[in-house]
Coordinates of C-alpha atoms and ligand atoms in Angstrom, one line a residue:
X1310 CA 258.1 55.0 36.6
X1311 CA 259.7 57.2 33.9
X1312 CA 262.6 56.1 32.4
X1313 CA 265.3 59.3 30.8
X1314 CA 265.5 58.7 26.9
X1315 CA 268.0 60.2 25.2
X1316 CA 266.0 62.1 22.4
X1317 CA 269.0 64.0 21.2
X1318 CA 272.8 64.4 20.7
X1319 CA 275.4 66.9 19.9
X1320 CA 278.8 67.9 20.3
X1321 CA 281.6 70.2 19.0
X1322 CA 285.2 70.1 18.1
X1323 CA 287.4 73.4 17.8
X1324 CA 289.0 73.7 14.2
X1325 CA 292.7 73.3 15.3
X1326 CA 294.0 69.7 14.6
X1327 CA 297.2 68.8 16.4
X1328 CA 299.1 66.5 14.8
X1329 CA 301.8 63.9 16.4
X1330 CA 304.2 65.3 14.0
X1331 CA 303.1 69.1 15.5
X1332 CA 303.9 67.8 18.9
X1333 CA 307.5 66.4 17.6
X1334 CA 308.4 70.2 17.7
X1335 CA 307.4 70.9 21.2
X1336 CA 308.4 68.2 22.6
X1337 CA 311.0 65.5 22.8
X1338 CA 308.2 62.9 20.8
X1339 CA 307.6 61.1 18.3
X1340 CA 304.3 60.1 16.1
X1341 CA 305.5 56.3 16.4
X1342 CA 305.5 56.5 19.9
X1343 CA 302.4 58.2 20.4
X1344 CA 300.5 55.7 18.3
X1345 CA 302.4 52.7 19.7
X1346 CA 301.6 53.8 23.3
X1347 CA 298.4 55.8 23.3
X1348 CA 296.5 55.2 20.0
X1349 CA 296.1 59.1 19.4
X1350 CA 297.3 60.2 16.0
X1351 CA 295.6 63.7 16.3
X1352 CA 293.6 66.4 18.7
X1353 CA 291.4 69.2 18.4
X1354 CA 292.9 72.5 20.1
X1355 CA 290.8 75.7 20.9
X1356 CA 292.2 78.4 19.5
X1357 CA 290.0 81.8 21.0
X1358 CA 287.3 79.3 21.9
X1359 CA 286.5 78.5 25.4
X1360 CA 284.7 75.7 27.6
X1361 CA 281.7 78.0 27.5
X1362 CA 281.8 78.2 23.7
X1363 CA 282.3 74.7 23.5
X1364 CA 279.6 73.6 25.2
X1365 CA 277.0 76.1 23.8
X1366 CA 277.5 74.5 20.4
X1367 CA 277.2 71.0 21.5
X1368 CA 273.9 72.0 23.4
X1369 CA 272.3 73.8 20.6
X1370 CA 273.4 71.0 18.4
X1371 CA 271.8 68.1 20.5
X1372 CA 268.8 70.4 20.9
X1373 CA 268.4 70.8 17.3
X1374 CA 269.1 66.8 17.0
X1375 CA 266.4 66.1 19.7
X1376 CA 263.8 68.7 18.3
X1377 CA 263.5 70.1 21.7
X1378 CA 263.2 74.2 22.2
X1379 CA 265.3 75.2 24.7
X1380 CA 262.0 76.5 26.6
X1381 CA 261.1 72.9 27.4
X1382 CA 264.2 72.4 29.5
X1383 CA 264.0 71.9 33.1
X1384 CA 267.4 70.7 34.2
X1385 CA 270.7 71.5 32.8
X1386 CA 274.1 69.5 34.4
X1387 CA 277.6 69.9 32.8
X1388 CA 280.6 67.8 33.3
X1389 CA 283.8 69.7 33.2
X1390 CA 286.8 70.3 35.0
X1391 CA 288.1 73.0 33.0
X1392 CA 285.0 75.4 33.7
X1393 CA 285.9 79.3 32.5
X1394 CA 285.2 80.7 36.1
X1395 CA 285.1 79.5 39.6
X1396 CA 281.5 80.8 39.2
X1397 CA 279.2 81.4 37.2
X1398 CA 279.1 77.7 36.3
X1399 CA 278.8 76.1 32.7
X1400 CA 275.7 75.1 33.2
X1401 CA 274.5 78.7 33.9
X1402 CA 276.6 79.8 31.7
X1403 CA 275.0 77.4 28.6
X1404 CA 271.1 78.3 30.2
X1405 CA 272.1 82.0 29.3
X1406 CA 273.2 81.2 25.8
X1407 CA 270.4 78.7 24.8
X1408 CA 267.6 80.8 25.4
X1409 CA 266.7 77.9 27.8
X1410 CA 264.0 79.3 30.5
X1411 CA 265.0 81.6 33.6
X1412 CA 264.8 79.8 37.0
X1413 CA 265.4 75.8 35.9
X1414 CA 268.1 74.3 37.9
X1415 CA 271.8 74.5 36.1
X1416 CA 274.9 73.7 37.9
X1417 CA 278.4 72.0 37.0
X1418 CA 279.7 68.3 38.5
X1419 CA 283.6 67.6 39.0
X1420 CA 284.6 64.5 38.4
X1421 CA 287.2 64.7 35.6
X1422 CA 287.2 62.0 32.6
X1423 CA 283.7 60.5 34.5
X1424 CA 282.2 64.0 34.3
X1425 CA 280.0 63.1 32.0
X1426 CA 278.3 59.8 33.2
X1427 CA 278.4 61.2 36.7
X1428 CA 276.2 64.3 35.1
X1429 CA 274.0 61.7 33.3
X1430 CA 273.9 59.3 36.5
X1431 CA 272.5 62.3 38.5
X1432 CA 270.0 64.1 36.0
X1433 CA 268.3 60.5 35.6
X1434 CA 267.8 60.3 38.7
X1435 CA 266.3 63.6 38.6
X1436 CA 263.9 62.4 35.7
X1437 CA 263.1 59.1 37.3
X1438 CA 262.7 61.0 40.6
X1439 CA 260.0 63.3 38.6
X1440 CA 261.8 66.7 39.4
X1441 CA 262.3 67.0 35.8
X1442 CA 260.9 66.2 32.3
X1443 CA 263.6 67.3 29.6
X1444 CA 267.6 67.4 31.0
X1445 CA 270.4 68.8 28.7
X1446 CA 273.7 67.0 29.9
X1447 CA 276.9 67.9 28.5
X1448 CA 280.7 66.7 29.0
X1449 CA 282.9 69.5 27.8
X1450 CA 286.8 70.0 29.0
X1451 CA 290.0 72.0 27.3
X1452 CA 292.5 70.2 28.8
X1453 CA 294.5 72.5 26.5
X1454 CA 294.6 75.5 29.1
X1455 CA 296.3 73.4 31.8
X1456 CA 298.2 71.0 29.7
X1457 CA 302.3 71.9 30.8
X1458 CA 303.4 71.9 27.1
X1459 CA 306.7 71.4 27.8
X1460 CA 306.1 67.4 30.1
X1461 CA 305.9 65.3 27.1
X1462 CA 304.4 62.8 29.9
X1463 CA 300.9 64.5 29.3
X1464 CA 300.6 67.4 26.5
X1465 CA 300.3 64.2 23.8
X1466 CA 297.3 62.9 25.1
X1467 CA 294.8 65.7 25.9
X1468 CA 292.6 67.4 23.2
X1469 CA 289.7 69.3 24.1
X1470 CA 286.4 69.0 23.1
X1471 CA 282.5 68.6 24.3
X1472 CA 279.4 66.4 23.8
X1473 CA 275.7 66.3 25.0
X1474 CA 272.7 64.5 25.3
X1475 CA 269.1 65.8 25.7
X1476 CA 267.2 63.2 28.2
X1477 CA 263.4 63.1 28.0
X1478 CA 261.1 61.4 30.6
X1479 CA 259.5 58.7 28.7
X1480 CA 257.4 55.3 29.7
X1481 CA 258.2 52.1 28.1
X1482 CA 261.8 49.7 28.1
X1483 CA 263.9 52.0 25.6
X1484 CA 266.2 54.3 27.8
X1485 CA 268.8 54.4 30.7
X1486 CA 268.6 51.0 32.0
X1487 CA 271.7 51.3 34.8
X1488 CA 273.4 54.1 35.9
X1489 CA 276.7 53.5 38.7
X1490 CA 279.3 56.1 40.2
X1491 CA 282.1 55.1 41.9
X1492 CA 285.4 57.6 43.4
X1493 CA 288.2 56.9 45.4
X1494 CA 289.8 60.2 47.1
X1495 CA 292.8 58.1 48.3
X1496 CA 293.9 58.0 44.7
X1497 CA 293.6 61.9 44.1
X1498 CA 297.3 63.2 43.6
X1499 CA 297.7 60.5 41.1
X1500 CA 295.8 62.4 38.7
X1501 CA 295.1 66.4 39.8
X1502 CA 295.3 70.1 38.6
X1503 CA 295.6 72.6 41.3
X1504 CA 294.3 75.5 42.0
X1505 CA 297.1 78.6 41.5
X1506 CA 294.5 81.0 42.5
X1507 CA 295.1 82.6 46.0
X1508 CA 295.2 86.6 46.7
X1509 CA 294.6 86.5 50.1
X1510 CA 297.5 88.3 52.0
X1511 CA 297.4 86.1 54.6
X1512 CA 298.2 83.3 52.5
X1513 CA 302.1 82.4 53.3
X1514 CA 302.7 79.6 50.7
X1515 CA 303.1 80.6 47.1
X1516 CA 300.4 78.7 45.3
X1517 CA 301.2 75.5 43.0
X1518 CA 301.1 76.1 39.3
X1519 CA 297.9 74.7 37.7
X1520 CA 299.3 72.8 35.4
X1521 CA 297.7 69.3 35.3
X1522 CA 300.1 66.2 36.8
X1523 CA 299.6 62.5 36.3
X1524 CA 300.8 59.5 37.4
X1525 CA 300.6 57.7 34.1
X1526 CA 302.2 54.1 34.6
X1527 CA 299.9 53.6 37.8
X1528 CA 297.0 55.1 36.9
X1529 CA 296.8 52.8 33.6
X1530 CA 296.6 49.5 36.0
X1531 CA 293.9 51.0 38.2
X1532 CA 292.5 52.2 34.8
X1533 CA 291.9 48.9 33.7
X1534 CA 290.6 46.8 36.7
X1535 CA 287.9 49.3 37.6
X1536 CA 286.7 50.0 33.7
X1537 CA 286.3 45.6 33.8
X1538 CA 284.5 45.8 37.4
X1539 CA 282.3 49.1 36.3
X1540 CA 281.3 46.8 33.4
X1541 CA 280.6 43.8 35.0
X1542 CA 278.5 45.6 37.8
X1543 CA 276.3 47.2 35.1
X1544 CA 275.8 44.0 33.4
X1545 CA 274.9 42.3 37.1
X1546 CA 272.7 45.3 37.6
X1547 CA 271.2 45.2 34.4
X1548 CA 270.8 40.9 33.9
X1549 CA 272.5 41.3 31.1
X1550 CA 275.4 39.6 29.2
X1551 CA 278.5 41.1 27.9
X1552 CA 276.8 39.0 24.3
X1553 CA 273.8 41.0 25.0
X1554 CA 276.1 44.6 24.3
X1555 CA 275.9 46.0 20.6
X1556 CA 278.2 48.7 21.6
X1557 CA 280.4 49.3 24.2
X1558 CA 281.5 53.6 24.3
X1559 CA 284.4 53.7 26.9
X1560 CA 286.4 56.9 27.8
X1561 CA 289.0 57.3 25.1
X1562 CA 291.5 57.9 27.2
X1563 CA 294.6 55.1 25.6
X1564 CA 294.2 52.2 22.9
X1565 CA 295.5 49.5 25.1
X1566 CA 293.1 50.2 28.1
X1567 CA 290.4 50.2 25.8
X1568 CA 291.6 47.0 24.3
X1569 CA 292.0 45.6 27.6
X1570 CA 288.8 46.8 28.7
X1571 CA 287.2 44.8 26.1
X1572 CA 289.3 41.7 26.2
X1573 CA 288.2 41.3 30.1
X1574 CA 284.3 41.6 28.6
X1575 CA 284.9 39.0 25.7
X1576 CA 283.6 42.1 23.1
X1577 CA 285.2 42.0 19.5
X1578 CA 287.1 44.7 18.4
X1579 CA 283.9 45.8 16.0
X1580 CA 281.7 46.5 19.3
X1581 CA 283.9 49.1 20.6
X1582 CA 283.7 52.5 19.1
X1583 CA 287.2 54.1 18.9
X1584 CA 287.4 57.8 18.0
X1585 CA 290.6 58.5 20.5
X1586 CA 292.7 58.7 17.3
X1587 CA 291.1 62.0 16.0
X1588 CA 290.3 63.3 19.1
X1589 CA 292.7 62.4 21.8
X1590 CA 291.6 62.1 25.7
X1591 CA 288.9 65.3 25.4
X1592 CA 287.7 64.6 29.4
X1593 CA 284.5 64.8 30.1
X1594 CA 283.5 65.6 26.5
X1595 CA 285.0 62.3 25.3
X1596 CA 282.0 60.0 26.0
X1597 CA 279.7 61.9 24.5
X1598 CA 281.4 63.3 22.0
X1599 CA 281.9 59.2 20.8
X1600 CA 278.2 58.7 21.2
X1601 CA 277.1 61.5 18.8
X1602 CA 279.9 60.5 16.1
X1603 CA 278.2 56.7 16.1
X1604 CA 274.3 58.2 16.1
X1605 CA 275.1 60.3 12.9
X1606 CA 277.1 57.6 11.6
X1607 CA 274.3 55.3 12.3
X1608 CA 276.1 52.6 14.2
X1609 CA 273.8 53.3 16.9
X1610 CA 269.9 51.7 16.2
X1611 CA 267.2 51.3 17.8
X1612 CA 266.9 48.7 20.7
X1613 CA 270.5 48.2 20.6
X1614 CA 272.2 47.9 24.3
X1615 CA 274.8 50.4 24.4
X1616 CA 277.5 50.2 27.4
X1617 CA 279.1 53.5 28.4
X1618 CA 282.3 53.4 30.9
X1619 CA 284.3 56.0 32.3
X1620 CA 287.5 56.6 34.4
X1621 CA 289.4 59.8 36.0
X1622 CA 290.9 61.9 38.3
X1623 CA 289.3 61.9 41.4
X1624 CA 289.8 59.0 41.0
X1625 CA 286.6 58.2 39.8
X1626 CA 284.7 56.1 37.7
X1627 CA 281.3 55.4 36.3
X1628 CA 279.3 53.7 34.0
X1629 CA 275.7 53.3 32.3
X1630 CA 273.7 51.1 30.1
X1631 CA 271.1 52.7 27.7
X1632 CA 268.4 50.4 25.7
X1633 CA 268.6 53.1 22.4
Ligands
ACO592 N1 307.2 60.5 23.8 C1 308.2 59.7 23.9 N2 308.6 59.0 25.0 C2 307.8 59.2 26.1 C3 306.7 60.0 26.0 C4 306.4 60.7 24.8 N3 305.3 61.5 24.7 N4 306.1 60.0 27.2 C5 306.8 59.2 28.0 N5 307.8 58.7 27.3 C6 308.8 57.8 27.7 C7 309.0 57.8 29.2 O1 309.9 58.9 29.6 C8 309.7 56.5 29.5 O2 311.0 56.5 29.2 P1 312.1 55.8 30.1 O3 311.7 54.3 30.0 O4 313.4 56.2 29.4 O5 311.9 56.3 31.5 C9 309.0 55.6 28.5 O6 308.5 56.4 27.5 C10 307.8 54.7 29.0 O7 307.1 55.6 29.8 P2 305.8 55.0 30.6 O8 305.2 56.1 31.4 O9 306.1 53.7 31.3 O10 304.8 54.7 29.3 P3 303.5 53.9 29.3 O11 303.6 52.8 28.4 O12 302.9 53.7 30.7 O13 302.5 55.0 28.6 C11 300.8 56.6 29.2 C12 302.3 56.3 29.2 C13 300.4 56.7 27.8 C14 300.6 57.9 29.9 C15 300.0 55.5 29.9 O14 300.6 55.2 31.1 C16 298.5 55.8 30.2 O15 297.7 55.9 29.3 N6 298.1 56.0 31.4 C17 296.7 56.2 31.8 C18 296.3 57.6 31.5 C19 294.9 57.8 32.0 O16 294.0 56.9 31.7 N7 294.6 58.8 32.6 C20 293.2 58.9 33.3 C21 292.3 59.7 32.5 S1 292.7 61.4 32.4 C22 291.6 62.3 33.3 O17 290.9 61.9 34.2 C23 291.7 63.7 33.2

């Protein structure tokens, strides 16, 4: 059976960088706090940019990382929850922009911070399956567009951002070993951004404002028991040991959930990549956004076990275990 290797990587960052000390003047915050609570020192803010952009550029890029032409892709899934349009989707809306071919299969998934492992979950089964041969997946979100600026609760945590992989079906052990997605819709209005669209005239309630709402305090415990059981189950999927992990790439969504995360796997602190200080909590783009930061850095090398774990609004959460 084939197994999906990632063959490439890419990802993009807008040019804005948000300070703590920015925020300080928006909001009642301070930079002290911030870092104390959440880890995040700065974030990247679009400014004219949007999701679409975004994920263009971190398509091409893991395109021209992979040495793929966008003719050779058959598949093309994008996590977001911040799309630019009910419809088209992202993923149309990158096939369009990439030169990729007319006619392959593009669509979007929904599943918040997960987006992006719950992409990746789906397009390898898509490769394994043999439907397809070369999948682009990308995790993109701008969290800055329904951020409230003025709840201090949320507007220092988000930065927006987007990653991507290219997956190519290959024989042998190297690849995407596990693959798990979990969500629980009894959580949901812990963690949600409604819709404020609604022109029907026989709508009589005046529609919610978009702005995104979080239940942070509650959120953080559930946070960090099902980030330790998506681990564990991929290791007990896998037969492998939590020794056996050269890198673990969790969501960067705090520090201390991160830290607790791998505290409960017995990992030391240089096994965990950390990038949440630059970036923030970018969503979907977070995960890969991480992985393409260690590839060019060259943390990531060949054969090495990399774990990948994700949590979000839904809720959901996910995870994924990749022999590099
Ligand atoms: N600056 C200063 N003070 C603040 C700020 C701020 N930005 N935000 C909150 N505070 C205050 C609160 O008002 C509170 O004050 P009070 O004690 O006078 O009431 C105090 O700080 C403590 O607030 P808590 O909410 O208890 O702070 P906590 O330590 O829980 O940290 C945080 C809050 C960072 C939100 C944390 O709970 C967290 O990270 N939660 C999980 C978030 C998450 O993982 N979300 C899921 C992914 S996102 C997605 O899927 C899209």
């Amino acid at each position: 059976m084939n197994r999906s290797l990632i063959t490439g990587t890419g990802s993009h960052v807008p040019s804005v960088i948000l300070k703590n000390q920015d925020l300080e003047k928006i909001v009642d915050t301070n930079n002290e706090w911030i870092i104390a609570r959440t880890g995040i020192k700065e974030r990247r803010i679009v400014d004219g940019e949007t999701t679409n952009d975004i994920a263009v550029k971190a398509a091409k890029n893991a395109l021209k990382s992979a040495g793929t032409s966008p003719k050779d892709i058959d598949l093309i899934i994008a996590g977001t929850v911040t799309p630019d349009m009910l419809f088209p989707s992202t993923a149309c809306f990158v096939q369009s922009h990439i030169g990729a071919n007319r006619g392959i299969a593009a669509f979007d998934v929904s599943a918040a911070c997960s987006g992006f492992l719950y992409a990746l979950d789906v397009a390898d089964k898509y490769i394994r399956a043999g439907i397809s041969k070369k999948a682009l997946v990308i995790g993109v979100d701008v969290f800055s567009k329904i951020v409230d600026w003025k709840d201090r609760n949320t507007c220092v945590l988000f930065g927006d951002g987007a990653g991507a992989v290219l997956l190519s079906a290959e024989k042998g052990k190297r690849g995407i070993l596990s693959t798990h997605i979990h969500a629980d819709g009894h959580y949901g209005k812990m963690l949600y951004a409604p819709l404020s669209i609604n022109s029907s005239p026989f709508h009589k309630k005046s529609p919610e404002h978009s702005y995104m709402k979080m239940q942070g305090n509650e959120l953080f415990k559930i946070a960090v028991r099902t980030m330790g059981e998506a681990c564990q189950e991929a290791l007990e999927y896998t037969g492998l040991k939590a020794e056996d992990i050269s890198l673990l790439i969790p969501h960067q969504a705090n520090m201390r959930i991160i830290k607790a995360t791998a505290e409960r796997l017995g990992l030391p602190e240089e096994k965990v990549y950390i990038n949440l200080d630059k970036y923030g909590n970018t969503s979907a783009g977070s995960i890969p956004l991480a992985l393409d930061e260690a590839v060019k850095k060259g943390t990531v090398k060949s054969g090495d076990i990399i774990l990948f774990v994700a949590f979000g609004g839904g809720l959901t959460w996910a995870s994924a275990i990749v022999r590099w």
